[in-house]
GROMACS .gro file of C-alpha atoms in nm:
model
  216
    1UNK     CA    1   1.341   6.871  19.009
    2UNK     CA    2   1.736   6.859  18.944
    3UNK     CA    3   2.024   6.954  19.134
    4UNK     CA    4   2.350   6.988  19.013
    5UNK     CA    5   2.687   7.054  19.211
    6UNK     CA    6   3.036   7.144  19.102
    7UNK     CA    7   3.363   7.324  19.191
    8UNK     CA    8   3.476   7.541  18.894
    9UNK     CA    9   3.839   7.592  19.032
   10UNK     CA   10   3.931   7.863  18.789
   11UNK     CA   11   3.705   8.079  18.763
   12UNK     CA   12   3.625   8.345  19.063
   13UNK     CA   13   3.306   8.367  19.224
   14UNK     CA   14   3.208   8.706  19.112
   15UNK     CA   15   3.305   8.670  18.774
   16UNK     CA   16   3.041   8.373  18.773
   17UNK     CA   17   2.770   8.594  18.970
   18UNK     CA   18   2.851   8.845  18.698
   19UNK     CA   19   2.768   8.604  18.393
   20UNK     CA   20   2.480   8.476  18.548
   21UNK     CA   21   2.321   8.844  18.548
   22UNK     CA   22   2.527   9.002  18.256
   23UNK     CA   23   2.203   9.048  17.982
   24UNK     CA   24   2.395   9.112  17.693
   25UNK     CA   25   2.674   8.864  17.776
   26UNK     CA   26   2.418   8.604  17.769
   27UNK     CA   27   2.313   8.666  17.396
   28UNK     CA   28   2.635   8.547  17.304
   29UNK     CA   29   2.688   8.229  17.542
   30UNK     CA   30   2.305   8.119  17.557
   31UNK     CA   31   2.266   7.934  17.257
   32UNK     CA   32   1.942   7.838  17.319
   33UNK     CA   33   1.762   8.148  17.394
   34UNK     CA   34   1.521   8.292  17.109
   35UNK     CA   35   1.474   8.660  17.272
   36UNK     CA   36   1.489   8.773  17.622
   37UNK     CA   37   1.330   9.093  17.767
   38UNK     CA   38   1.421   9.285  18.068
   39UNK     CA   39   1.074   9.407  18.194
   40UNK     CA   40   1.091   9.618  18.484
   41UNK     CA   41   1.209   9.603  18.804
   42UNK     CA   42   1.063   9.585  19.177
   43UNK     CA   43   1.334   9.679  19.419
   44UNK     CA   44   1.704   9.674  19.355
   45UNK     CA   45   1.720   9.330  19.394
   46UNK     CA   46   1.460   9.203  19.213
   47UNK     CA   47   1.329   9.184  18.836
   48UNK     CA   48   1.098   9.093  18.581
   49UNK     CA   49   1.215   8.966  18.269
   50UNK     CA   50   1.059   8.764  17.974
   51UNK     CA   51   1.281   8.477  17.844
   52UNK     CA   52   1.195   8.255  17.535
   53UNK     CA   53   1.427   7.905  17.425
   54UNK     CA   54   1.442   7.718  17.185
   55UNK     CA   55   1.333   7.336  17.159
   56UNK     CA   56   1.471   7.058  16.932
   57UNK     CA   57   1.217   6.986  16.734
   58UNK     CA   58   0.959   6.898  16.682
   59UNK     CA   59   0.906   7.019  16.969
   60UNK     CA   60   0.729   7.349  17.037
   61UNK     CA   61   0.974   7.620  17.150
   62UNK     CA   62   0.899   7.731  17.546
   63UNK     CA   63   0.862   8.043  17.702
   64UNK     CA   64   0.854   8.200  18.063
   65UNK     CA   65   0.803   8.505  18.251
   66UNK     CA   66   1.025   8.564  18.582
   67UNK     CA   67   1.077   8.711  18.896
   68UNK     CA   68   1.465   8.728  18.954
   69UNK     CA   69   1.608   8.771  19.269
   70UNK     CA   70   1.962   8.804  19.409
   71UNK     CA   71   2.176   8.856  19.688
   72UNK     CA   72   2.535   8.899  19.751
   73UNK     CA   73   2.594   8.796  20.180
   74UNK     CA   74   2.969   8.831  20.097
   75UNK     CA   75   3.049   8.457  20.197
   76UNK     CA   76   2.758   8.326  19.931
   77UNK     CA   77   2.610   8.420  19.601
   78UNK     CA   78   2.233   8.383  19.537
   79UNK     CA   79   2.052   8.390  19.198
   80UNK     CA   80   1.673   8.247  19.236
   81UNK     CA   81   1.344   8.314  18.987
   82UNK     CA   82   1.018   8.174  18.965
   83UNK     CA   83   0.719   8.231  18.697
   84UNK     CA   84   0.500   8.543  18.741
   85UNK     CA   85   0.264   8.687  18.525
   86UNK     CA   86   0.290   9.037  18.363
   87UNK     CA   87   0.011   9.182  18.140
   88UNK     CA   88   0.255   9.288  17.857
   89UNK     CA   89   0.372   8.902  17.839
   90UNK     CA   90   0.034   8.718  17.856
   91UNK     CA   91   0.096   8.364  17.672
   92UNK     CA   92   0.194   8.373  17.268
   93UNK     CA   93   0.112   8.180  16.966
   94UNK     CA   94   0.382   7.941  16.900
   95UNK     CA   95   0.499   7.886  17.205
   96UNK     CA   96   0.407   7.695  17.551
   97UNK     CA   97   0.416   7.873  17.879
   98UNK     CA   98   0.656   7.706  18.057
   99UNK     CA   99   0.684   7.729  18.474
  100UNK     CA  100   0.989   7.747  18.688
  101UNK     CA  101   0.810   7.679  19.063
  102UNK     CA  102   1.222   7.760  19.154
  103UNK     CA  103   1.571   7.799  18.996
  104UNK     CA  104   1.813   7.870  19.202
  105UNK     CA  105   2.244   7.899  19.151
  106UNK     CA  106   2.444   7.906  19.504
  107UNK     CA  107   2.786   8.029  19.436
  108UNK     CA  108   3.095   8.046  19.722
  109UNK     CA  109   3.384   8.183  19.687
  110UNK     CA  110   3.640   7.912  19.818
  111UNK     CA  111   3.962   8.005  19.997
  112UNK     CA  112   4.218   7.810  19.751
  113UNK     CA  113   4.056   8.024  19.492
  114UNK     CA  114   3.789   7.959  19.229
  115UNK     CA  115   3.421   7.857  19.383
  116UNK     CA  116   3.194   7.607  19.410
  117UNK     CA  117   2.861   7.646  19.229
  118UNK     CA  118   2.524   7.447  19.259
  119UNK     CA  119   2.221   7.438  19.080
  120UNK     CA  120   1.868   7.353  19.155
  121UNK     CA  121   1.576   7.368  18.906
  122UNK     CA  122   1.195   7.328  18.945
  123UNK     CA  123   1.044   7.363  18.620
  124UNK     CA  124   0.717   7.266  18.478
  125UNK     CA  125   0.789   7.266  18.060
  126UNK     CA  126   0.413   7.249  18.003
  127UNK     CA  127   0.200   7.043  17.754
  128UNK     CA  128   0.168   6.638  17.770
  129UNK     CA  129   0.567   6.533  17.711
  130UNK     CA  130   0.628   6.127  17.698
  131UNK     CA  131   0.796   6.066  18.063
  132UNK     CA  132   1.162   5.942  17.809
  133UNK     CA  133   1.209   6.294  17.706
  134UNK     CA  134   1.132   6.464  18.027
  135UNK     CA  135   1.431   6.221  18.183
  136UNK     CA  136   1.658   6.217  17.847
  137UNK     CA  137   1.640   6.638  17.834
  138UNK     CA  138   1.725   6.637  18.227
  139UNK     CA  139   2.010   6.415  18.225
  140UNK     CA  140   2.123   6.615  17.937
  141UNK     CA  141   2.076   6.965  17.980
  142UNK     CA  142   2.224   6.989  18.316
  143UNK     CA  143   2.555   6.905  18.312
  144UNK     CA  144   2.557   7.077  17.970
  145UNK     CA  145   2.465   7.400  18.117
  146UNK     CA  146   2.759   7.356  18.391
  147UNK     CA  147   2.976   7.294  18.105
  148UNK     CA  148   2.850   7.607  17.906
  149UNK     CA  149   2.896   7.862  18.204
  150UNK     CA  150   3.268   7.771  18.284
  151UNK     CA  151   3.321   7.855  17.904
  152UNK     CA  152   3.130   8.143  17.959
  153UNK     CA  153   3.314   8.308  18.225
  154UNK     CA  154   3.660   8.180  18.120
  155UNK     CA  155   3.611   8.426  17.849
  156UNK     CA  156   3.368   8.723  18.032
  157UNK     CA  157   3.686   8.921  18.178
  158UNK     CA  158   3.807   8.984  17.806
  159UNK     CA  159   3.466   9.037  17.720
  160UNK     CA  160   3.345   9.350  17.922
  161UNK     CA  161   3.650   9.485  17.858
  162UNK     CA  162   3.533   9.592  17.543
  163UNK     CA  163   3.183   9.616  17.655
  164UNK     CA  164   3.070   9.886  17.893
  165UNK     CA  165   3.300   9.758  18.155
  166UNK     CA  166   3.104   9.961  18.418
  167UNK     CA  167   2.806   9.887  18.369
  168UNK     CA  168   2.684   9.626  18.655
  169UNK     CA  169   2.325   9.770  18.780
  170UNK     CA  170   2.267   9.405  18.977
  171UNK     CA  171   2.578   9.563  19.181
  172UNK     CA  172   2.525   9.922  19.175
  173UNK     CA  173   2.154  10.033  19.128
  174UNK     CA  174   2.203  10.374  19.058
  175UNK     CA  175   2.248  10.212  18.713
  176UNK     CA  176   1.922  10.093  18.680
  177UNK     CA  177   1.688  10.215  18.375
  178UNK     CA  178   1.407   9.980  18.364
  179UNK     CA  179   1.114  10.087  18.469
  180UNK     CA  180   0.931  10.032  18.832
  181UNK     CA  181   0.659   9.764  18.815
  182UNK     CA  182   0.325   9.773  18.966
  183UNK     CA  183   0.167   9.545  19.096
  184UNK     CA  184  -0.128   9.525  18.909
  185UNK     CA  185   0.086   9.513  18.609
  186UNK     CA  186   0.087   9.149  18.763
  187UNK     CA  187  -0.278   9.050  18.820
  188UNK     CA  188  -0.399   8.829  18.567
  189UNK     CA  189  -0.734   8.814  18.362
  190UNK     CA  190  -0.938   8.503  18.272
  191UNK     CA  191  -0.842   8.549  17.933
  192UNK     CA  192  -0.441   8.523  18.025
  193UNK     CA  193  -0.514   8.131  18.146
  194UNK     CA  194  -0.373   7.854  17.994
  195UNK     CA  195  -0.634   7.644  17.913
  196UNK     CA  196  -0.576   7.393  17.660
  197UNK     CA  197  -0.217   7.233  17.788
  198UNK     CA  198  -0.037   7.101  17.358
  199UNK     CA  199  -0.053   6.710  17.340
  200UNK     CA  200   0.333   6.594  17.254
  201UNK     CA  201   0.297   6.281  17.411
  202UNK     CA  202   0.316   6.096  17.052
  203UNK     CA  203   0.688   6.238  16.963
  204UNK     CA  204   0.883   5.899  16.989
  205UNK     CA  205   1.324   5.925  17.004
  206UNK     CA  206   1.350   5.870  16.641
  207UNK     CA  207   1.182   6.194  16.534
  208UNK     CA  208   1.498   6.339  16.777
  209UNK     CA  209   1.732   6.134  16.635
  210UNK     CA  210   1.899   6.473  16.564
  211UNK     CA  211   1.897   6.522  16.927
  212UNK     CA  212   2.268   6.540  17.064
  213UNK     CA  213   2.432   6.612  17.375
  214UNK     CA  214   2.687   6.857  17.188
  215UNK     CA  215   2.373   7.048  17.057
  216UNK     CA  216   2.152   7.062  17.368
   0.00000   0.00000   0.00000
């Protein structure tokens, strides 16, 4: 489990809360994800979506399945997911089934301007990973990804300009167009367990000597 904390002092909270939901947005800013579905949805404040990264290798690339939630109390800003199944995403060839138990951003708008934003992340990768790369991507990817936002929604504003500017269904959900999902959509089979967890407990830090801070 990690927790991150920061104040982004330029950037206004619901600019933030936008990138964080913004699905096309993220195609451009996430350099790391491989393909991302939006599923369905359940109510009009939460979703199912399919979301697959990339891995330095060689590493196998992960993937995960997700409930989203969110709520805006109008003094705090909640994003939270955790792994679900979904019959039309059982586990793939060429990738491991990763498992967020909870991921969770807290924005707050603050009243010099700007916001602060925190971070918390519960993830299970998968497989058998050497304890050194579990700590090394941590320590890493973290404060990268608090790096990457800010970027992110420095540039957003100019952005949706140019991009459907209206279109925000995780604010109004008249716009939604996904369908509804049932719930046994959601009930899993014997044959959709994970049984045999990938051994990469033998990759040592010179096969990632590639392995950068600027690229992960």
């Amino acid at each position: 489990m990690i927790k991150v904390c920061t104040v982004y002092q330029d950037i206004d909270a619901y600019v933030l809360y936008d990138v964080l939901h913004d699905p096309h947005y993220r195609q451009i800013w996430d350099k790391h994800m491989i393909h991302s579905v939006d599923v369905g949805y359940l109510n009009p404040n939460n979703d199912v979506s399919y979301y697959a990264i990339s891995c330095p290798a060689p590493l196998k690339n992960r993937d995960f399945v997700l409930q989203r939630s969110w709520l805006d109390t109008g003094q705090e800003l909640y994003v939270l997911n955790h792994s679900v199944f979904h019959h039309q995403y059982p586990p793939q060839k060429g990738f491991v089934r990763g498992l967020s138990h909870l991921t969770g951003y807290l924005i707050r708008p603050l009243p010099s301007g700007g916001c602060s934003f925190s971070y918390v992340s519960h993830c299970d990768p998968r497989g058998k990973l050497p304890p050194w790369l579990v700590n090394k991507l941590t320590h890493v990817l973290a404060p990268k990804m608090v790096k990457t936002l800010h970027k992110a929604s420095l540039k957003y504003l100019s952005w949706k300009s140019h991009n459907n500017p209206n279109y925000k269904p995780w604010i109004y959900p008249e716009q939604i167009s996904l369908p509804r999902i049932a719930f046994n959509q959601c009930t899993k089979s014997p044959a959709d367990e994970v049984d045999d967890l990938l051994d990469e407990s033998h990759i040592d830090e010179k096969s990632l000597n590639h392995f950068s801070q600027e690229d992960y």
